[in-house]
Amino acid sequence: MGGSALVIGIAGAISFWIFMVFYALLILGTNVNLWTIPISEESIPQRRAFNGSVAFLIGLIPLYALVGEVIADIL
């Protein structure tokens, strides 16, 4: 992330649009599933890996917006 941040800073000095492209790539490429960390950390030890994996997979599929309540009821 340090290298990406450096490139974003240099790109910002060159052009606003180049800055926005690099910024979007950094956000989409590295920070999309950060919300899974607290889910896996706060789960009970017996279910930690399962809950973290399910949270990560839900983050990959945007259908959770439509079926989120069903998934929550199942879990």
PDB file of C-alpha atoms in Angstrom:
ATOM      1  CA  MET A   1       0.000   0.000   0.000  1.00  0.00           C
ATOM      2  CA  GLY A   2       2.920   2.317   0.521  1.00  0.00           C
ATOM      3  CA  GLY A   3       3.969   1.978  -3.107  1.00  0.00           C
ATOM      4  CA  SER A   4       0.435   2.581  -4.286  1.00  0.00           C
ATOM      5  CA  ALA A   5       0.135   5.653  -2.083  1.00  0.00           C
ATOM      6  CA  LEU A   6       3.381   7.019  -3.532  1.00  0.00           C
ATOM      7  CA  VAL A   7       2.138   6.505  -7.097  1.00  0.00           C
ATOM      8  CA  ILE A   8      -1.152   8.202  -6.194  1.00  0.00           C
ATOM      9  CA  GLY A   9       0.737  11.198  -4.810  1.00  0.00           C
ATOM     10  CA  ILE A  10       2.880  11.505  -7.925  1.00  0.00           C
ATOM     11  CA  ALA A  11      -0.154  11.056 -10.189  1.00  0.00           C
ATOM     12  CA  GLY A  12      -1.977  13.808  -8.296  1.00  0.00           C
ATOM     13  CA  ALA A  13       0.762  16.227  -9.237  1.00  0.00           C
ATOM     14  CA  ILE A  14       0.439  15.279 -12.918  1.00  0.00           C
ATOM     15  CA  SER A  15      -3.297  15.176 -13.564  1.00  0.00           C
ATOM     16  CA  PHE A  16      -6.517  15.019 -11.596  1.00  0.00           C
ATOM     17  CA  TRP A  17      -7.919  12.210 -13.771  1.00  0.00           C
ATOM     18  CA  ILE A  18      -4.819  10.053 -13.460  1.00  0.00           C
ATOM     19  CA  PHE A  19      -5.024  10.587  -9.711  1.00  0.00           C
ATOM     20  CA  MET A  20      -8.676   9.453  -9.686  1.00  0.00           C
ATOM     21  CA  VAL A  21      -7.878   6.298 -11.682  1.00  0.00           C
ATOM     22  CA  PHE A  22      -5.047   5.265  -9.344  1.00  0.00           C
ATOM     23  CA  TYR A  23      -7.120   6.151  -6.282  1.00  0.00           C
ATOM     24  CA  ALA A  24     -10.042   4.019  -7.494  1.00  0.00           C
ATOM     25  CA  LEU A  25      -7.718   1.092  -8.189  1.00  0.00           C
ATOM     26  CA  LEU A  26      -6.188   1.349  -4.729  1.00  0.00           C
ATOM     27  CA  ILE A  27      -9.564   1.470  -2.998  1.00  0.00           C
ATOM     28  CA  LEU A  28     -11.134  -1.301  -5.067  1.00  0.00           C
ATOM     29  CA  GLY A  29      -8.044  -3.482  -4.959  1.00  0.00           C
ATOM     30  CA  THR A  30      -7.136  -3.306  -1.301  1.00  0.00           C
ATOM     31  CA  ASN A  31      -9.897  -1.992   0.928  1.00  0.00           C
ATOM     32  CA  VAL A  32     -13.053  -3.652  -0.343  1.00  0.00           C
ATOM     33  CA  ASN A  33     -13.238  -6.482   2.191  1.00  0.00           C
ATOM     34  CA  LEU A  34     -11.788  -4.816   5.270  1.00  0.00           C
ATOM     35  CA  TRP A  35     -15.147  -5.214   7.003  1.00  0.00           C
ATOM     36  CA  THR A  36     -14.511  -8.967   7.232  1.00  0.00           C
ATOM     37  CA  ILE A  37     -11.680  -8.468   9.739  1.00  0.00           C
ATOM     38  CA  PRO A  38     -13.864  -7.522  12.726  1.00  0.00           C
ATOM     39  CA  ILE A  39     -16.323 -10.299  11.859  1.00  0.00           C
ATOM     40  CA  SER A  40     -13.632 -12.957  11.989  1.00  0.00           C
ATOM     41  CA  GLU A  41     -11.920 -11.423  15.030  1.00  0.00           C
ATOM     42  CA  GLU A  42     -15.071 -11.167  17.137  1.00  0.00           C
ATOM     43  CA  SER A  43     -16.445 -14.609  16.285  1.00  0.00           C
ATOM     44  CA  ILE A  44     -16.169 -17.446  18.733  1.00  0.00           C
ATOM     45  CA  PRO A  45     -13.041 -19.548  18.093  1.00  0.00           C
ATOM     46  CA  GLN A  46     -14.990 -22.593  16.872  1.00  0.00           C
ATOM     47  CA  ARG A  47     -16.730 -20.561  14.120  1.00  0.00           C
ATOM     48  CA  ARG A  48     -14.053 -17.958  13.338  1.00  0.00           C
ATOM     49  CA  ALA A  49     -12.791 -19.418  10.057  1.00  0.00           C
ATOM     50  CA  PHE A  50     -16.288 -20.172   8.771  1.00  0.00           C
ATOM     51  CA  ASN A  51     -17.676 -16.728   9.614  1.00  0.00           C
ATOM     52  CA  GLY A  52     -14.670 -14.964   8.078  1.00  0.00           C
ATOM     53  CA  SER A  53     -14.923 -17.046   4.908  1.00  0.00           C
ATOM     54  CA  VAL A  54     -18.648 -16.463   4.524  1.00  0.00           C
ATOM     55  CA  ALA A  55     -18.216 -12.725   5.082  1.00  0.00           C
ATOM     56  CA  PHE A  56     -15.475 -12.616   2.448  1.00  0.00           C
ATOM     57  CA  LEU A  57     -17.562 -14.557  -0.076  1.00  0.00           C
ATOM     58  CA  ILE A  58     -20.576 -12.333   0.542  1.00  0.00           C
ATOM     59  CA  GLY A  59     -18.335  -9.348  -0.162  1.00  0.00           C
ATOM     60  CA  LEU A  60     -17.405 -10.799  -3.541  1.00  0.00           C
ATOM     61  CA  ILE A  61     -20.996 -11.160  -4.680  1.00  0.00           C
ATOM     62  CA  PRO A  62     -23.140  -8.009  -4.719  1.00  0.00           C
ATOM     63  CA  LEU A  63     -26.280 -10.128  -4.332  1.00  0.00           C
ATOM     64  CA  TYR A  64     -25.987  -9.798  -0.561  1.00  0.00           C
ATOM     65  CA  ALA A  65     -27.919  -6.561  -0.931  1.00  0.00           C
ATOM     66  CA  LEU A  66     -30.898  -8.590  -2.132  1.00  0.00           C
ATOM     67  CA  VAL A  67     -30.578 -11.727  -0.019  1.00  0.00           C
ATOM     68  CA  GLY A  68     -28.766 -10.356   3.044  1.00  0.00           C
ATOM     69  CA  GLU A  69     -31.662 -10.997   5.427  1.00  0.00           C
ATOM     70  CA  VAL A  70     -31.970 -14.622   4.304  1.00  0.00           C
ATOM     71  CA  ILE A  71     -28.235 -15.171   4.815  1.00  0.00           C
ATOM     72  CA  ALA A  72     -28.385 -13.544   8.244  1.00  0.00           C
ATOM     73  CA  ASP A  73     -31.319 -15.749   9.262  1.00  0.00           C
ATOM     74  CA  ILE A  74     -29.502 -18.892   8.115  1.00  0.00           C
ATOM     75  CA  LEU A  75     -26.350 -17.996  10.049  1.00  0.00           C
TER      76      LEU A  75
END
